[in-house]
Short mmCIF file of C-alpha atoms and ligand atoms in Angstrom, two decimals:
data_model
loop_
_atom_site.label_atom_id
_atom_site.label_comp_id
_atom_site.label_asym_id
_atom_site.label_seq_id
_atom_site.Cartn_x
_atom_site.Cartn_y
_atom_site.Cartn_z
CA MET B 20 15.75 5.18 -6.74
CA ARG B 21 15.84 1.38 -6.87
CA ILE B 22 12.65 -0.01 -5.31
CA LEU B 23 11.93 -3.67 -4.49
CA ILE B 24 8.28 -4.75 -4.23
CA THR B 25 7.28 -8.17 -2.88
CA GLY B 26 3.90 -9.42 -4.09
CA ALA B 27 4.54 -7.47 -7.32
CA ALA B 28 2.26 -9.69 -9.44
CA GLY B 29 -0.72 -9.16 -7.13
CA PHE B 30 -3.48 -6.58 -7.24
CA ILE B 31 -1.94 -3.74 -5.17
CA GLY B 32 1.69 -4.76 -5.83
CA SER B 33 1.29 -4.50 -9.61
CA HIS B 34 -0.27 -1.03 -9.37
CA LEU B 35 2.63 0.04 -7.13
CA CYS B 36 5.10 -1.28 -9.73
CA ASP B 37 3.35 0.91 -12.32
CA ARG B 38 3.43 3.99 -10.09
CA PHE B 39 7.11 3.75 -9.14
CA PHE B 40 8.02 2.92 -12.73
CA ARG B 41 6.05 5.94 -14.00
CA GLU B 42 7.86 8.20 -11.53
CA GLY B 43 11.15 7.17 -13.18
CA HIS B 44 12.39 4.73 -10.53
CA GLU B 45 13.94 1.35 -11.17
CA VAL B 46 11.58 -1.41 -9.98
CA ILE B 47 12.40 -4.96 -8.90
CA GLY B 48 9.35 -7.19 -8.48
CA LEU B 49 9.31 -10.44 -6.49
CA ASP B 50 6.45 -12.93 -6.49
CA ASN B 51 5.78 -16.67 -6.42
CA PHE B 52 2.33 -16.35 -8.12
CA ILE B 53 0.47 -18.14 -5.31
CA THR B 54 -2.44 -15.69 -5.66
CA GLY B 55 -1.07 -13.26 -8.28
CA THR B 56 -0.48 -13.58 -12.00
CA PRO B 57 2.31 -12.52 -14.42
CA GLU B 58 -0.43 -10.93 -16.55
CA ASN B 59 -0.65 -8.04 -14.02
CA ILE B 60 2.94 -6.95 -14.78
CA ALA B 61 3.39 -8.36 -18.31
CA HIS B 62 3.38 -4.82 -19.76
CA LEU B 63 6.52 -4.00 -17.74
CA PHE B 64 8.55 -7.00 -18.93
CA GLY B 65 11.40 -6.27 -21.31
CA ASN B 66 11.95 -2.77 -19.93
CA ASP B 67 15.44 -2.06 -18.59
CA ARG B 68 14.05 -0.27 -15.51
CA PHE B 69 12.01 -3.33 -14.50
CA LEU B 70 13.39 -6.61 -13.20
CA PHE B 71 11.22 -9.53 -12.13
CA ILE B 72 12.41 -12.36 -9.88
CA LYS B 73 10.17 -15.37 -9.32
CA HIS B 74 10.81 -16.16 -5.68
CA ASP B 75 9.07 -17.31 -2.51
CA VAL B 76 9.95 -14.56 -0.04
CA THR B 77 9.79 -16.90 2.94
CA ASN B 78 13.23 -18.06 1.73
CA PHE B 79 16.42 -15.97 1.83
CA ILE B 80 16.20 -13.14 -0.71
CA TYR B 81 19.30 -12.47 -2.76
CA VAL B 82 19.32 -9.39 -4.99
CA PRO B 83 22.59 -7.95 -6.34
CA GLY B 84 23.24 -4.19 -6.25
CA PRO B 85 21.88 -1.35 -4.12
CA ILE B 86 18.24 -1.01 -3.02
CA ASP B 87 16.71 2.20 -1.65
CA ALA B 88 13.32 0.90 -0.51
CA VAL B 89 11.63 -2.46 0.13
CA LEU B 90 7.82 -2.55 -0.01
CA HIS B 91 6.55 -5.82 1.47
CA PHE B 92 3.19 -6.61 -0.13
CA ALA B 93 3.47 -10.40 -0.55
CA SER B 94 0.62 -12.23 1.21
CA PRO B 95 -2.65 -13.87 0.26
CA ALA B 96 -5.16 -11.12 1.07
CA SER B 97 -8.66 -12.36 0.35
CA PRO B 98 -10.36 -14.40 3.11
CA VAL B 99 -11.01 -17.20 0.58
CA ASP B 100 -7.30 -17.22 -0.38
CA TYR B 101 -5.88 -17.13 3.11
CA MET B 102 -8.22 -19.82 4.35
CA LYS B 103 -7.13 -21.96 1.36
CA TYR B 104 -3.43 -21.27 2.14
CA PRO B 105 -3.36 -20.88 5.95
CA ILE B 106 0.23 -22.06 6.51
CA GLN B 107 1.62 -20.05 3.56
CA THR B 108 -0.19 -16.97 4.92
CA LEU B 109 1.36 -17.37 8.36
CA LYS B 110 4.77 -18.04 6.79
CA VAL B 111 4.77 -15.04 4.47
CA GLY B 112 3.63 -12.71 7.27
CA ALA B 113 6.25 -14.06 9.68
CA LEU B 114 9.21 -15.57 7.75
CA GLY B 115 8.59 -13.45 4.63
CA THR B 116 8.54 -10.23 6.66
CA HIS B 117 11.74 -11.34 8.41
CA LYS B 118 13.50 -11.95 5.07
CA ALA B 119 12.25 -8.67 3.59
CA LEU B 120 13.39 -6.74 6.69
CA GLY B 121 16.74 -8.53 6.59
CA LEU B 122 17.19 -7.49 2.97
CA ALA B 123 16.31 -3.86 3.80
CA LYS B 124 18.80 -3.91 6.68
CA ALA B 125 21.58 -5.40 4.54
CA LYS B 126 21.03 -2.77 1.83
CA GLY B 127 20.43 0.18 4.19
CA ALA B 128 17.02 0.55 2.53
CA ARG B 129 13.77 2.00 3.85
CA PHE B 130 11.08 -0.63 4.56
CA LEU B 131 7.30 -0.34 4.17
CA LEU B 132 4.96 -3.06 5.46
CA ALA B 133 1.53 -3.69 3.95
CA SER B 134 -0.43 -4.26 7.12
CA THR B 135 -4.21 -4.38 7.33
CA SER B 136 -7.38 -3.26 9.06
CA GLU B 137 -7.61 -6.93 10.13
CA VAL B 138 -5.20 -6.11 12.97
CA TYR B 139 -8.33 -4.54 14.55
CA GLY B 140 -10.23 -7.87 14.18
CA ASP B 141 -13.98 -7.57 14.85
CA PRO B 142 -13.62 -4.04 16.25
CA LEU B 143 -15.36 -2.80 19.37
CA VAL B 144 -14.58 0.80 18.37
CA ASN B 145 -15.89 2.44 15.19
CA PRO B 146 -14.28 4.11 13.26
CA GLN B 147 -10.92 2.51 14.06
CA PRO B 148 -8.08 4.91 15.00
CA GLU B 149 -4.46 3.66 14.97
CA SER B 150 -4.47 3.78 18.80
CA TYR B 151 -7.08 0.97 18.99
CA TRP B 152 -5.42 -2.39 19.83
CA GLY B 153 -8.07 -4.56 18.27
CA ASN B 154 -10.28 -7.55 19.02
CA VAL B 155 -8.78 -10.55 17.24
CA ASN B 156 -9.60 -14.24 17.67
CA PRO B 157 -6.12 -15.82 17.34
CA ILE B 158 -7.39 -19.37 16.75
CA GLY B 159 -10.30 -18.72 14.35
CA PRO B 160 -9.92 -19.30 10.59
CA ARG B 161 -9.09 -15.60 10.02
CA GLY B 162 -6.43 -15.73 12.74
CA VAL B 163 -3.84 -17.00 10.24
CA TYR B 164 -3.97 -13.66 8.46
CA ASP B 165 -4.69 -11.30 11.36
CA GLU B 166 -2.00 -12.72 13.63
CA ALA B 167 0.58 -12.94 10.83
CA LYS B 168 0.08 -9.24 10.16
CA ARG B 169 0.17 -8.36 13.86
CA PHE B 170 3.44 -10.30 14.15
CA ALA B 171 4.73 -8.52 11.01
CA GLU B 172 4.00 -5.14 12.62
CA ALA B 173 5.80 -6.20 15.82
CA LEU B 174 8.83 -7.43 13.84
CA THR B 175 8.91 -4.23 11.80
CA MET B 176 8.92 -2.10 14.97
CA ALA B 177 11.65 -4.33 16.47
CA TYR B 178 13.88 -3.78 13.40
CA HIS B 179 13.25 -0.07 13.74
CA ARG B 180 14.00 0.03 17.49
CA TYR B 181 16.89 -2.42 17.65
CA HIS B 182 18.53 -1.98 14.24
CA GLY B 183 17.58 1.64 13.57
CA LEU B 184 15.93 0.64 10.28
CA GLU B 185 13.75 3.31 8.62
CA THR B 186 10.33 1.62 8.65
CA ARG B 187 6.75 2.50 7.68
CA ILE B 188 3.52 0.58 8.41
CA ALA B 189 0.42 1.06 6.24
CA ARG B 190 -2.79 -0.31 7.76
CA ILE B 191 -4.72 -0.86 4.56
CA PHE B 192 -8.53 -1.07 4.60
CA ASN B 193 -10.64 -2.79 1.90
CA THR B 194 -9.28 -1.75 -1.48
CA TYR B 195 -10.71 -2.62 -4.90
CA GLY B 196 -10.20 -1.97 -8.60
CA PRO B 197 -8.91 -3.44 -11.85
CA ARG B 198 -6.61 -6.52 -11.59
CA MET B 199 -8.47 -8.16 -8.75
CA ARG B 200 -9.20 -11.78 -9.65
CA LEU B 201 -12.86 -12.36 -10.50
CA ASP B 202 -12.67 -15.55 -8.40
CA ASP B 203 -10.68 -14.19 -5.43
CA GLY B 204 -13.80 -14.39 -3.24
CA ARG B 205 -13.74 -10.77 -2.07
CA VAL B 206 -17.08 -9.04 -2.07
CA ILE B 207 -16.63 -6.60 -4.98
CA PRO B 208 -15.33 -9.13 -7.57
CA ASN B 209 -17.93 -11.67 -6.37
CA PHE B 210 -20.82 -9.22 -6.74
CA ILE B 211 -19.64 -7.81 -10.09
CA GLY B 212 -19.07 -11.31 -11.52
CA GLN B 213 -22.48 -12.50 -10.33
CA ALA B 214 -24.25 -9.38 -11.64
CA LEU B 215 -22.56 -9.63 -15.05
CA ARG B 216 -23.65 -13.28 -15.30
CA GLY B 217 -27.23 -12.32 -14.34
CA GLU B 218 -27.08 -14.34 -11.11
CA PRO B 219 -28.36 -13.28 -7.67
CA LEU B 220 -25.69 -11.65 -5.48
CA THR B 221 -24.60 -13.76 -2.50
CA VAL B 222 -24.93 -11.62 0.64
CA TYR B 223 -23.39 -13.33 3.68
CA GLY B 224 -25.31 -13.08 6.96
CA ASP B 225 -27.99 -10.40 7.08
CA GLY B 226 -25.91 -7.93 5.04
CA GLN B 227 -25.96 -5.38 7.87
CA GLN B 228 -22.18 -5.70 8.39
CA THR B 229 -20.28 -2.67 7.11
CA ARG B 230 -17.13 -2.08 5.07
CA SER B 231 -15.50 1.08 3.64
CA PHE B 232 -14.10 0.65 0.12
CA CYS B 233 -11.11 2.53 -1.26
CA TYR B 234 -10.32 2.73 -4.98
CA ILE B 235 -6.84 1.47 -5.94
CA ASP B 236 -5.52 4.80 -7.32
CA ASP B 237 -6.25 6.54 -4.02
CA MET B 238 -4.56 3.71 -2.11
CA VAL B 239 -1.42 3.83 -4.27
CA GLU B 240 -1.17 7.59 -3.69
CA GLY B 241 -1.44 7.08 0.08
CA ILE B 242 1.24 4.37 0.10
CA TYR B 243 3.53 6.50 -2.05
CA ARG B 244 3.21 9.46 0.30
CA LEU B 245 3.66 7.30 3.40
CA LEU B 246 6.91 5.81 2.08
CA PHE B 247 8.41 9.29 1.68
CA SER B 248 7.03 10.61 5.00
CA ASP B 249 8.78 10.47 8.38
CA GLU B 250 6.07 8.53 10.22
CA VAL B 251 7.29 5.31 11.83
CA GLU B 252 4.11 4.28 13.65
CA PRO B 253 1.18 2.71 11.75
CA VAL B 254 -0.99 4.88 9.51
CA ASN B 255 -4.53 3.89 8.44
CA LEU B 256 -5.11 4.14 4.69
CA GLY B 257 -8.64 3.64 3.42
CA ASN B 258 -11.84 5.36 2.46
CA PRO B 259 -14.00 6.42 5.43
CA ASN B 260 -17.20 6.10 3.37
CA GLU B 261 -18.81 3.23 5.32
CA MET B 262 -21.70 1.18 3.94
CA ARG B 263 -23.68 -1.98 4.64
CA ILE B 264 -22.94 -4.97 2.42
CA ILE B 265 -26.60 -5.16 1.44
CA GLU B 266 -26.44 -1.56 0.16
CA LEU B 267 -23.33 -2.44 -1.87
CA ALA B 268 -25.22 -5.38 -3.42
CA GLN B 269 -28.16 -3.14 -4.34
CA LEU B 270 -25.86 -0.52 -5.85
CA ILE B 271 -23.98 -3.06 -8.00
CA ASN B 272 -27.21 -4.70 -9.21
CA GLU B 273 -28.53 -1.25 -10.13
CA MET B 274 -25.33 -0.16 -11.92
CA ILE B 275 -25.18 -3.36 -13.97
CA GLY B 276 -28.94 -3.63 -14.46
CA ASN B 277 -29.08 -7.10 -12.89
CA LYS B 278 -32.65 -8.20 -12.20
CA ALA B 279 -31.72 -11.44 -10.38
CA GLY B 280 -31.66 -9.76 -6.94
CA ILE B 281 -29.95 -11.06 -3.82
CA VAL B 282 -29.67 -14.41 -1.99
CA PHE B 283 -28.62 -14.68 1.65
CA LYS B 284 -25.88 -17.19 2.61
CA PRO B 285 -24.46 -18.06 6.03
CA SER B 286 -22.02 -15.59 7.51
CA PRO B 287 -18.38 -16.81 7.52
CA PRO B 288 -16.87 -17.32 11.02
CA ASP B 289 -15.55 -14.19 12.76
CA ASP B 290 -16.71 -11.91 9.93
CA PRO B 291 -16.11 -8.38 11.32
CA LYS B 292 -19.41 -6.54 11.80
CA LEU B 293 -18.02 -3.05 11.31
CA ARG B 294 -15.05 -1.57 9.52
CA ARG B 295 -14.28 2.06 8.89
CA PRO B 296 -10.89 3.79 9.00
CA ASP B 297 -10.29 6.90 11.06
CA ILE B 298 -7.96 8.70 8.63
CA THR B 299 -7.34 11.82 10.72
CA LYS B 300 -3.65 10.87 10.99
CA ALA B 301 -3.17 10.25 7.25
CA LYS B 302 -4.85 13.58 6.49
CA ARG B 303 -2.62 15.42 8.95
CA ILE B 304 0.70 13.73 8.20
CA LEU B 305 0.38 12.93 4.50
CA GLY B 306 -2.14 15.55 3.39
CA TRP B 307 -3.96 12.56 1.89
CA GLU B 308 -7.56 11.53 1.58
CA PRO B 309 -9.38 9.45 -1.03
CA LYS B 310 -10.74 11.33 -4.05
CA VAL B 311 -12.55 8.66 -6.11
CA SER B 312 -16.23 8.14 -5.25
CA LEU B 313 -17.57 4.60 -4.88
CA GLU B 314 -19.77 5.02 -7.97
CA GLU B 315 -16.82 6.15 -10.11
CA GLY B 316 -14.50 3.45 -8.76
CA LEU B 317 -17.13 0.76 -9.32
CA ARG B 318 -17.78 2.03 -12.85
CA LEU B 319 -14.07 1.72 -13.70
CA THR B 320 -13.87 -1.72 -12.06
CA ILE B 321 -17.01 -3.01 -13.82
CA GLU B 322 -15.61 -1.80 -17.19
CA TRP B 323 -12.38 -3.64 -16.52
CA PHE B 324 -14.08 -6.90 -15.53
CA LYS B 325 -16.34 -6.65 -18.61
CA SER B 326 -13.34 -6.29 -20.91
CA LYS B 327 -11.59 -9.20 -19.17
CA ILE B 328 -14.62 -11.43 -19.66
CA SER B 329 -15.12 -10.46 -23.31
CA HIS B 330 -11.42 -11.13 -24.04
CA GLY B 331 -11.61 -14.55 -22.36
P1 NAD G 425 -3.00 -10.30 -3.97
O1 NAD G 425 -3.29 -11.70 -3.56
O2 NAD G 425 -3.56 -9.81 -5.26
O3 NAD G 425 -1.44 -10.04 -4.00
C1 NAD G 425 -0.53 -10.68 -3.16
C2 NAD G 425 0.68 -11.13 -3.97
O4 NAD G 425 1.65 -11.71 -3.09
C3 NAD G 425 0.31 -12.19 -5.00
O5 NAD G 425 0.82 -11.83 -6.28
C4 NAD G 425 0.98 -13.46 -4.46
O6 NAD G 425 1.34 -14.36 -5.48
C5 NAD G 425 2.17 -12.87 -3.70
N1 NAD G 425 2.71 -13.76 -2.67
C6 NAD G 425 2.03 -14.35 -1.64
N2 NAD G 425 2.86 -15.10 -0.90
C7 NAD G 425 4.11 -14.98 -1.45
C8 NAD G 425 5.39 -15.51 -1.14
N3 NAD G 425 5.59 -16.35 -0.11
N4 NAD G 425 6.44 -15.17 -1.93
C9 NAD G 425 6.27 -14.33 -2.99
N5 NAD G 425 5.09 -13.79 -3.33
C10 NAD G 425 4.01 -14.12 -2.58
O7 NAD G 425 -3.49 -9.36 -2.77
P2 NAD G 425 -3.57 -7.77 -2.67
O8 NAD G 425 -4.97 -7.40 -2.44
O9 NAD G 425 -2.82 -7.15 -3.78
O10 NAD G 425 -2.80 -7.51 -1.30
C11 NAD G 425 -1.44 -7.09 -1.30
C12 NAD G 425 -0.99 -6.78 0.11
O11 NAD G 425 -1.81 -5.76 0.67
C13 NAD G 425 -1.09 -7.99 1.07
O12 NAD G 425 0.02 -7.98 1.94
C14 NAD G 425 -2.37 -7.70 1.83
O13 NAD G 425 -2.34 -8.29 3.10
C15 NAD G 425 -2.38 -6.19 1.90
N6 NAD G 425 -3.75 -5.68 2.04
C16 NAD G 425 -4.63 -5.66 1.00
C17 NAD G 425 -5.93 -5.19 1.19
C18 NAD G 425 -6.93 -5.12 0.07
O14 NAD G 425 -8.06 -4.73 0.31
N7 NAD G 425 -6.60 -5.43 -1.16
C19 NAD G 425 -6.33 -4.76 2.47
C20 NAD G 425 -5.41 -4.83 3.51
C21 NAD G 425 -4.12 -5.27 3.29
N1 UDP G 426 -19.38 -10.91 1.45
C1 UDP G 426 -20.67 -11.16 0.99
N2 UDP G 426 -20.81 -11.86 -0.17
C2 UDP G 426 -19.76 -12.31 -0.91
C3 UDP G 426 -18.44 -12.05 -0.43
C4 UDP G 426 -18.30 -11.34 0.76
O1 UDP G 426 -21.66 -10.76 1.61
O2 UDP G 426 -19.99 -12.93 -1.96
C5 UDP G 426 -19.23 -10.12 2.69
C6 UDP G 426 -18.30 -10.74 3.73
O3 UDP G 426 -19.01 -11.65 4.57
C7 UDP G 426 -17.84 -9.51 4.49
C8 UDP G 426 -17.79 -8.42 3.41
O4 UDP G 426 -18.62 -8.90 2.34
O5 UDP G 426 -18.78 -9.14 5.46
C9 UDP G 426 -16.38 -8.15 2.87
O6 UDP G 426 -15.81 -9.38 2.54
P1 UDP G 426 -14.40 -9.55 1.79
O7 UDP G 426 -14.18 -11.00 1.59
O8 UDP G 426 -14.38 -8.67 0.59
O9 UDP G 426 -13.28 -8.96 2.78
P2 UDP G 426 -13.13 -8.73 4.34
O10 UDP G 426 -13.44 -7.30 4.56
O11 UDP G 426 -14.08 -9.62 5.10
O12 UDP G 426 -11.71 -9.07 4.61
#
């Protein structure tokens, strides 16, 4: 098959490129490098089953030849990134999704949207099932991301209902692993970077807020299965192993042997207090659930960040 991936130079996008490439498909990657880097896909360059196009997907996308599937992963994803690029985030979720859907329609391709647990906002229901409509502040600083993704889901369903497009929606929960940027501001790269430098870990608020972290290989498997499934409505993908941020900080300090401890910083506005996926649907429909434990995933991620730092 010929697969087009937007956001191909990013963290998840680059791992998807690897997976589809490994399965023998032809992969076309699109990215404008706003938060990604060519380094993430450099190993694929020069191969005749991989084509890269530097392009801002909020503009019309022209790609010659047939395409079987479009995976729309372009979007700043870390709170630090999307608050730095609020307009670009809204544009890529709205205009970028429109262009990517238009391309899929023109090519008769299947479309998969990278949506997010942020559509649930600061949830009043825990864990979050797909049937929960969420609790989002549209005008807060996180609204640029949450509302763009909610719009993207609505547009995707409209293309399905009104144009008969084959669409899939993955609601992705916190995912981590190699190729995240050490400075992307998300909690795992922040904590690992701080611990490796022997600095105290910056816990925002009282650290009692929870998240559930999924290792990248498990996420890629879930996305792969969802693309080839028949499910049109959103499917949660994530690891249901929920923990407090303070516990994550203690675990990372312990694993790295960092004696500098923890410092508390103010909580960012609208920081969700709870987040845990209900993955009953993914288990039933995709026969999927995460396999990599947090300790194992963190070990692999720490190794990767260490090698990055030692190689400059
Ligand atoms: P990332 O920042 O590493 O990757 C995003 C990529 O999209 C980057 O390479 C960036 O340069 C590219 N991009 C952004 N705007 C673009 C535009 N207008 N045109 C072309 N390329 C553009 O982030 P990630 O963690 O890999 O996230 C990928 C996708 O998965 C995003 O859509 C994100 O919302 C979604 N997601 C990720 C997580 C997570 O925990 N990592 C959770 C939920 C949803
Ligand atoms: N967080 C923290 N210290 C940091 C970075 C993040 O305590 O250095 C907290 C943040 O306030 C949130 C959680 O960790 O409660 C996860 O944050 P992240 O930015 O990774 O993603 P989010 O799940 O909020 O989108």
